[in-house]
C-alpha cells in the first residue's frame, strides 16, 4: 500500500510541474508578467519641418551685422596711356590732337569704413596707400552701388586718408571704440575686401596679439608707427577696412601684415591695424 501511495504522489507532482511549465509559456501568464508594448512606424516617411526659422544670436554675427553696411570697397582709378606709333603721333599732332589716348583703369582696390554722414555726404576713413596716385576714386557699397569719392585729406606717415562722397545710398555709420584698455586675448573681427570687390565685406576673426606694438620704419616701409597686432587674417584689399570688437565698434583701421621676416622666414597671423585713437586724432585735425 505504501508503494502505491508513493507512485500516486509522483504522478501528481509530475502533473503539477507540467502545468507550471505550460502556464509559463502562455503570452499573458502570471509567471511571465509581460508588459504591454506598442510598435509604431512612419510608413509615409514624412519629414517634420520646424515652423520657426533659426536666427543666430552669436556675438560675432551681431557685431558684424552692425558694421558691414558701413564698409565699402575703395577703387583707385588711374589713367592708362597707350603710346602711338611715330607716324600716328605726327598725324595726331598735325590735326591738333594728343599723341596718346588715356582712359581710367582700376589700379588697385582696398577698403574703407563710413564714420559719419552729414550734409548729404558720407565720410570715409581708409589708408593713404589705398588712394595714393589716384586720378579718381570710386566706392562700391555693401549693396553693390558705385559712388564717386574725393579726398579730403591724407597723412602718409600715419597711412591714413579721409574721403567724402555725395550720396543717399549709404545709411549706416560705424562708431569708434575705446582702445585705452585693450588687452591681448580679446576677440576682434576684420572686415574688408580681400583681393578686391569680388570678396567685399568678407569677415575674418582672431584676437588681439598685442594692443600696442611699435613697428620700425623697415617694417612699415615708411616711418616708425604704433599699431594693434592681431592674428585675424588681413590680406591685400583689406587695407583701410575696420578692425572691430564684439560690440561692433571700430578699434582700428587695418593697414598691413608681415608675411616674412627680414631673413626670409615665413610667418603667419601677424596683421596690424592703426589704433582708433590715432585715427580719431587724424580725423579731428583733417576736418578743421
Short mmCIF file of C-alpha atoms in Angstrom, two decimals:
data_model
loop_
_atom_site.label_atom_id
_atom_site.label_comp_id
_atom_site.label_asym_id
_atom_site.label_seq_id
_atom_site.Cartn_x
_atom_site.Cartn_y
_atom_site.Cartn_z
CA UNK A 1 0.00 0.00 0.00
CA UNK A 2 2.85 2.31 0.83
CA UNK A 3 4.36 1.51 -2.55
CA UNK A 4 1.16 2.57 -4.35
CA UNK A 5 0.99 5.81 -2.30
CA UNK A 6 4.47 6.81 -3.46
CA UNK A 7 3.52 6.14 -7.08
CA UNK A 8 0.40 8.33 -6.76
CA UNK A 9 2.42 11.20 -5.23
CA UNK A 10 4.94 11.00 -8.06
CA UNK A 11 2.20 11.12 -10.67
CA UNK A 12 0.53 14.14 -9.03
CA UNK A 13 3.88 16.00 -8.80
CA UNK A 14 4.58 15.39 -12.47
CA UNK A 15 1.15 16.73 -13.43
CA UNK A 16 1.67 19.91 -11.33
CA UNK A 17 5.11 20.53 -12.86
CA UNK A 18 3.73 20.11 -16.35
CA UNK A 19 1.00 22.66 -15.63
CA UNK A 20 3.52 25.24 -14.36
CA UNK A 21 5.72 24.87 -17.45
CA UNK A 22 2.72 25.09 -19.76
CA UNK A 23 1.38 28.14 -17.92
CA UNK A 24 4.75 29.90 -18.13
CA UNK A 25 4.75 29.54 -21.90
CA UNK A 26 1.46 31.38 -22.34
CA UNK A 27 1.68 35.04 -23.56
CA UNK A 28 -0.09 36.65 -20.60
CA UNK A 29 0.65 34.14 -17.85
CA UNK A 30 1.11 35.29 -14.26
CA UNK A 31 4.58 33.76 -14.38
CA UNK A 32 5.96 35.95 -17.13
CA UNK A 33 4.06 39.17 -16.35
CA UNK A 34 4.75 40.71 -19.84
CA UNK A 35 4.21 44.47 -20.10
CA UNK A 36 2.08 45.77 -22.95
CA UNK A 37 4.18 47.39 -25.76
CA UNK A 38 3.08 49.22 -28.91
CA UNK A 39 5.23 49.41 -32.04
CA UNK A 40 4.82 52.37 -34.34
CA UNK A 41 6.34 53.15 -37.71
CA UNK A 42 6.31 56.16 -40.04
CA UNK A 43 5.05 54.49 -43.16
CA UNK A 44 4.73 57.75 -45.08
CA UNK A 45 8.37 58.80 -44.43
CA UNK A 46 7.31 62.43 -43.91
CA UNK A 47 9.97 64.93 -42.71
CA UNK A 48 8.95 67.28 -39.93
CA UNK A 49 9.82 70.94 -40.64
CA UNK A 50 10.21 73.49 -37.85
CA UNK A 51 7.70 76.33 -38.02
CA UNK A 52 10.23 78.97 -36.95
CA UNK A 53 13.50 79.80 -38.76
CA UNK A 54 16.80 79.67 -36.89
CA UNK A 55 18.27 83.09 -36.18
CA UNK A 56 21.86 83.30 -34.98
CA UNK A 57 22.39 85.22 -31.76
CA UNK A 58 26.15 84.74 -31.88
CA UNK A 59 28.02 87.78 -30.58
CA UNK A 60 30.38 87.93 -33.56
CA UNK A 61 27.48 87.76 -36.01
CA UNK A 62 25.68 90.57 -34.22
CA UNK A 63 28.82 92.75 -34.24
CA UNK A 64 29.42 92.08 -37.94
CA UNK A 65 25.83 92.88 -38.92
CA UNK A 66 26.08 96.16 -37.05
CA UNK A 67 29.05 97.35 -39.13
CA UNK A 68 29.02 95.57 -42.51
CA UNK A 69 26.85 98.13 -44.34
CA UNK A 70 29.25 100.89 -43.30
CA UNK A 71 32.16 99.13 -45.03
CA UNK A 72 32.95 99.99 -48.65
CA UNK A 73 35.39 98.89 -51.33
CA UNK A 74 37.68 101.73 -52.44
CA UNK A 75 38.80 101.56 -56.07
CA UNK A 76 41.90 103.52 -57.09
CA UNK A 77 41.37 104.56 -60.72
CA UNK A 78 44.34 105.73 -62.79
CA UNK A 79 44.88 106.76 -66.37
CA UNK A 80 46.39 104.12 -68.60
CA UNK A 81 48.29 105.63 -71.52
CA UNK A 82 48.99 103.74 -74.73
CA UNK A 83 51.71 105.28 -76.88
CA UNK A 84 51.05 105.66 -80.59
CA UNK A 85 53.49 104.94 -83.39
CA UNK A 86 55.72 107.75 -84.70
CA UNK A 87 53.54 108.18 -87.80
CA UNK A 88 50.31 108.22 -85.74
CA UNK A 89 51.88 110.69 -83.35
CA UNK A 90 52.85 113.04 -86.20
CA UNK A 91 49.38 112.73 -87.74
CA UNK A 92 47.61 113.44 -84.41
CA UNK A 93 49.85 116.46 -83.76
CA UNK A 94 49.17 117.83 -87.24
CA UNK A 95 45.47 117.50 -86.53
CA UNK A 96 45.90 119.25 -83.16
CA UNK A 97 45.09 116.12 -81.12
CA UNK A 98 47.02 114.37 -78.35
CA UNK A 99 49.72 111.89 -79.21
CA UNK A 100 48.37 109.36 -76.72
CA UNK A 101 44.98 108.11 -75.65
CA UNK A 102 44.06 107.75 -71.97
CA UNK A 103 41.31 106.03 -70.06
CA UNK A 104 40.76 105.17 -66.40
CA UNK A 105 41.58 101.71 -65.13
CA UNK A 106 41.36 100.15 -61.68
CA UNK A 107 44.95 100.27 -60.47
CA UNK A 108 44.18 98.76 -57.05
CA UNK A 109 41.37 98.09 -54.60
CA UNK A 110 41.19 98.50 -50.85
CA UNK A 111 38.57 99.02 -48.17
CA UNK A 112 37.16 101.86 -46.12
CA UNK A 113 34.63 102.47 -43.37
CA UNK A 114 31.98 105.21 -43.12
CA UNK A 115 32.23 107.02 -39.80
CA UNK A 116 29.91 109.99 -40.46
CA UNK A 117 27.03 111.17 -42.67
CA UNK A 118 26.48 114.91 -42.77
CA UNK A 119 25.04 117.43 -45.24
CA UNK A 120 24.33 114.77 -47.85
CA UNK A 121 27.90 113.45 -47.73
CA UNK A 122 29.27 110.19 -46.38
CA UNK A 123 32.73 110.47 -44.80
CA UNK A 124 35.08 107.52 -45.06
CA UNK A 125 38.35 106.53 -43.41
CA UNK A 126 40.86 104.39 -45.31
CA UNK A 127 44.62 104.02 -45.76
CA UNK A 128 46.71 106.58 -47.59
CA UNK A 129 48.36 103.84 -49.66
CA UNK A 130 44.90 102.78 -50.90
CA UNK A 131 44.26 106.17 -52.55
CA UNK A 132 47.83 107.19 -53.45
CA UNK A 133 48.35 108.40 -57.06
CA UNK A 134 44.67 108.03 -57.92
CA UNK A 135 43.20 110.08 -60.75
CA UNK A 136 39.74 109.23 -59.50
CA UNK A 137 38.28 107.27 -56.62
CA UNK A 138 35.22 105.06 -56.71
CA UNK A 139 33.41 103.45 -53.81
CA UNK A 140 31.38 100.26 -54.00
CA UNK A 141 28.86 99.93 -51.20
CA UNK A 142 27.90 96.69 -49.46
CA UNK A 143 24.81 96.60 -51.68
CA UNK A 144 26.90 96.99 -54.86
CA UNK A 145 26.23 100.67 -55.66
CA UNK A 146 29.13 102.60 -57.23
CA UNK A 147 29.79 106.14 -55.97
CA UNK A 148 32.45 108.69 -56.86
CA UNK A 149 34.55 109.92 -53.94
CA UNK A 150 37.06 112.71 -53.37
CA UNK A 151 39.96 113.10 -50.97
CA UNK A 152 39.53 115.48 -48.02
CA UNK A 153 42.97 114.93 -46.54
CA UNK A 154 45.79 112.42 -46.14
CA UNK A 155 48.70 111.63 -43.84
CA UNK A 156 51.33 109.42 -45.44
CA UNK A 157 53.25 109.00 -42.16
CA UNK A 158 50.21 107.58 -40.38
CA UNK A 159 48.99 105.91 -43.60
CA UNK A 160 45.52 107.43 -43.27
CA UNK A 161 43.19 109.16 -45.71
CA UNK A 162 39.81 110.84 -45.29
CA UNK A 163 37.34 110.70 -48.20
CA UNK A 164 33.87 112.05 -48.81
CA UNK A 165 31.14 111.06 -51.23
CA UNK A 166 27.87 112.78 -52.03
CA UNK A 167 25.27 110.03 -51.77
CA UNK A 168 21.99 108.89 -50.26
CA UNK A 169 22.79 105.20 -50.79
CA UNK A 170 24.88 104.91 -47.63
CA UNK A 171 22.78 105.00 -44.48
CA UNK A 172 24.90 103.19 -41.86
CA UNK A 173 27.87 104.61 -39.99
CA UNK A 174 30.32 102.85 -37.71
CA UNK A 175 31.29 104.12 -34.27
CA UNK A 176 34.72 104.09 -32.67
CA UNK A 177 35.52 102.11 -29.55
CA UNK A 178 37.83 102.85 -26.63
CA UNK A 179 41.28 101.28 -27.07
CA UNK A 180 42.88 102.52 -23.86
CA UNK A 181 42.04 99.30 -22.04
CA UNK A 182 42.50 96.95 -24.99
CA UNK A 183 44.14 93.71 -23.87
CA UNK A 184 45.86 90.78 -25.52
CA UNK A 185 43.47 87.89 -25.98
CA UNK A 186 40.37 89.99 -26.70
CA UNK A 187 38.42 88.76 -29.70
CA UNK A 188 38.37 91.00 -32.78
CA UNK A 189 36.92 90.89 -36.30
CA UNK A 190 38.37 92.30 -39.53
CA UNK A 191 36.02 93.37 -42.34
CA UNK A 192 37.01 94.33 -45.86
CA UNK A 193 37.52 93.31 -49.48
CA UNK A 194 40.44 90.88 -49.63
CA UNK A 195 41.57 90.54 -53.27
CA UNK A 196 39.07 93.25 -54.24
CA UNK A 197 35.35 93.82 -54.63
CA UNK A 198 34.61 90.20 -55.59
CA UNK A 199 35.07 89.39 -51.90
CA UNK A 200 33.54 92.57 -50.45
CA UNK A 201 32.54 92.63 -46.76
CA UNK A 202 34.47 89.44 -46.04
CA UNK A 203 34.85 88.69 -42.35
CA UNK A 204 37.82 87.16 -40.54
CA UNK A 205 38.25 86.69 -36.81
CA UNK A 206 41.07 86.49 -34.31
CA UNK A 207 42.39 88.00 -31.12
CA UNK A 208 44.47 90.98 -30.13
CA UNK A 209 48.05 89.69 -30.16
CA UNK A 210 49.41 92.96 -28.75
CA UNK A 211 47.38 96.11 -28.02
CA UNK A 212 50.30 98.44 -28.80
CA UNK A 213 53.14 97.22 -30.98
CA UNK A 214 55.99 99.54 -32.03
CA UNK A 215 56.87 98.95 -35.67
CA UNK A 216 60.13 100.13 -37.21
CA UNK A 217 60.39 102.09 -40.45
CA UNK A 218 61.81 98.96 -42.06
CA UNK A 219 58.69 97.00 -41.08
CA UNK A 220 56.23 99.66 -42.22
CA UNK A 221 58.13 100.68 -45.35
CA UNK A 222 57.71 104.31 -44.31
CA UNK A 223 58.15 105.64 -40.79
CA UNK A 224 58.04 104.05 -37.35
CA UNK A 225 54.48 103.54 -36.17
CA UNK A 226 52.36 102.16 -33.34
CA UNK A 227 49.81 99.51 -34.25
CA UNK A 228 47.43 96.91 -32.86
CA UNK A 229 48.78 93.47 -33.66
CA UNK A 230 46.20 90.77 -34.44
CA UNK A 231 46.11 87.24 -35.83
CA UNK A 232 42.87 87.92 -37.73
CA UNK A 233 43.58 87.30 -41.42
CA UNK A 234 44.40 90.54 -43.25
CA UNK A 235 45.03 90.22 -46.97
CA UNK A 236 45.61 92.62 -49.89
CA UNK A 237 42.36 94.56 -50.25
CA UNK A 238 41.63 94.50 -46.51
CA UNK A 239 43.72 97.66 -46.15
CA UNK A 240 41.59 100.55 -44.90
CA UNK A 241 38.84 98.34 -43.55
CA UNK A 242 37.82 98.26 -39.88
CA UNK A 243 39.07 96.04 -37.09
CA UNK A 244 36.13 95.82 -34.67
CA UNK A 245 35.44 94.47 -31.19
CA UNK A 246 32.50 92.23 -30.30
CA UNK A 247 30.38 95.32 -29.54
CA UNK A 248 30.60 96.26 -33.22
CA UNK A 249 32.88 99.24 -32.54
CA UNK A 250 35.88 100.19 -34.70
CA UNK A 251 39.06 99.83 -32.67
CA UNK A 252 41.46 100.12 -35.60
CA UNK A 253 41.95 100.54 -39.35
CA UNK A 254 43.63 97.51 -40.93
CA UNK A 255 46.80 98.56 -42.70
CA UNK A 256 49.38 95.83 -43.16
CA UNK A 257 50.73 92.41 -42.30
CA UNK A 258 54.11 90.73 -42.04
CA UNK A 259 54.39 87.67 -44.26
CA UNK A 260 58.10 87.05 -43.73
CA UNK A 261 60.97 88.33 -41.62
CA UNK A 262 63.99 90.23 -42.94
CA UNK A 263 65.90 86.96 -43.29
CA UNK A 264 63.08 85.41 -45.37
CA UNK A 265 61.45 83.33 -42.64
CA UNK A 266 57.73 82.89 -43.41
CA UNK A 267 55.29 83.85 -40.66
CA UNK A 268 51.54 83.55 -40.18
CA UNK A 269 48.95 85.58 -38.32
CA UNK A 270 50.82 88.87 -37.98
CA UNK A 271 48.43 91.61 -39.04
CA UNK A 272 48.41 95.25 -37.95
CA UNK A 273 45.80 97.97 -37.56
CA UNK A 274 46.12 101.68 -36.80
CA UNK A 275 44.59 102.24 -33.33
CA UNK A 276 41.26 104.09 -33.17
CA UNK A 277 42.60 106.91 -31.01
CA UNK A 278 45.24 107.76 -33.63
CA UNK A 279 42.56 107.60 -36.34
CA UNK A 280 40.25 109.94 -34.41
CA UNK A 281 43.04 112.46 -33.88
CA UNK A 282 43.72 112.42 -37.63
CA UNK A 283 40.02 112.96 -38.39
CA UNK A 284 39.81 115.86 -35.93
CA UNK A 285 42.86 117.59 -37.42
CA UNK A 286 41.75 117.00 -41.02
CA UNK A 287 38.20 118.23 -40.54
CA UNK A 288 39.35 121.61 -39.11
#
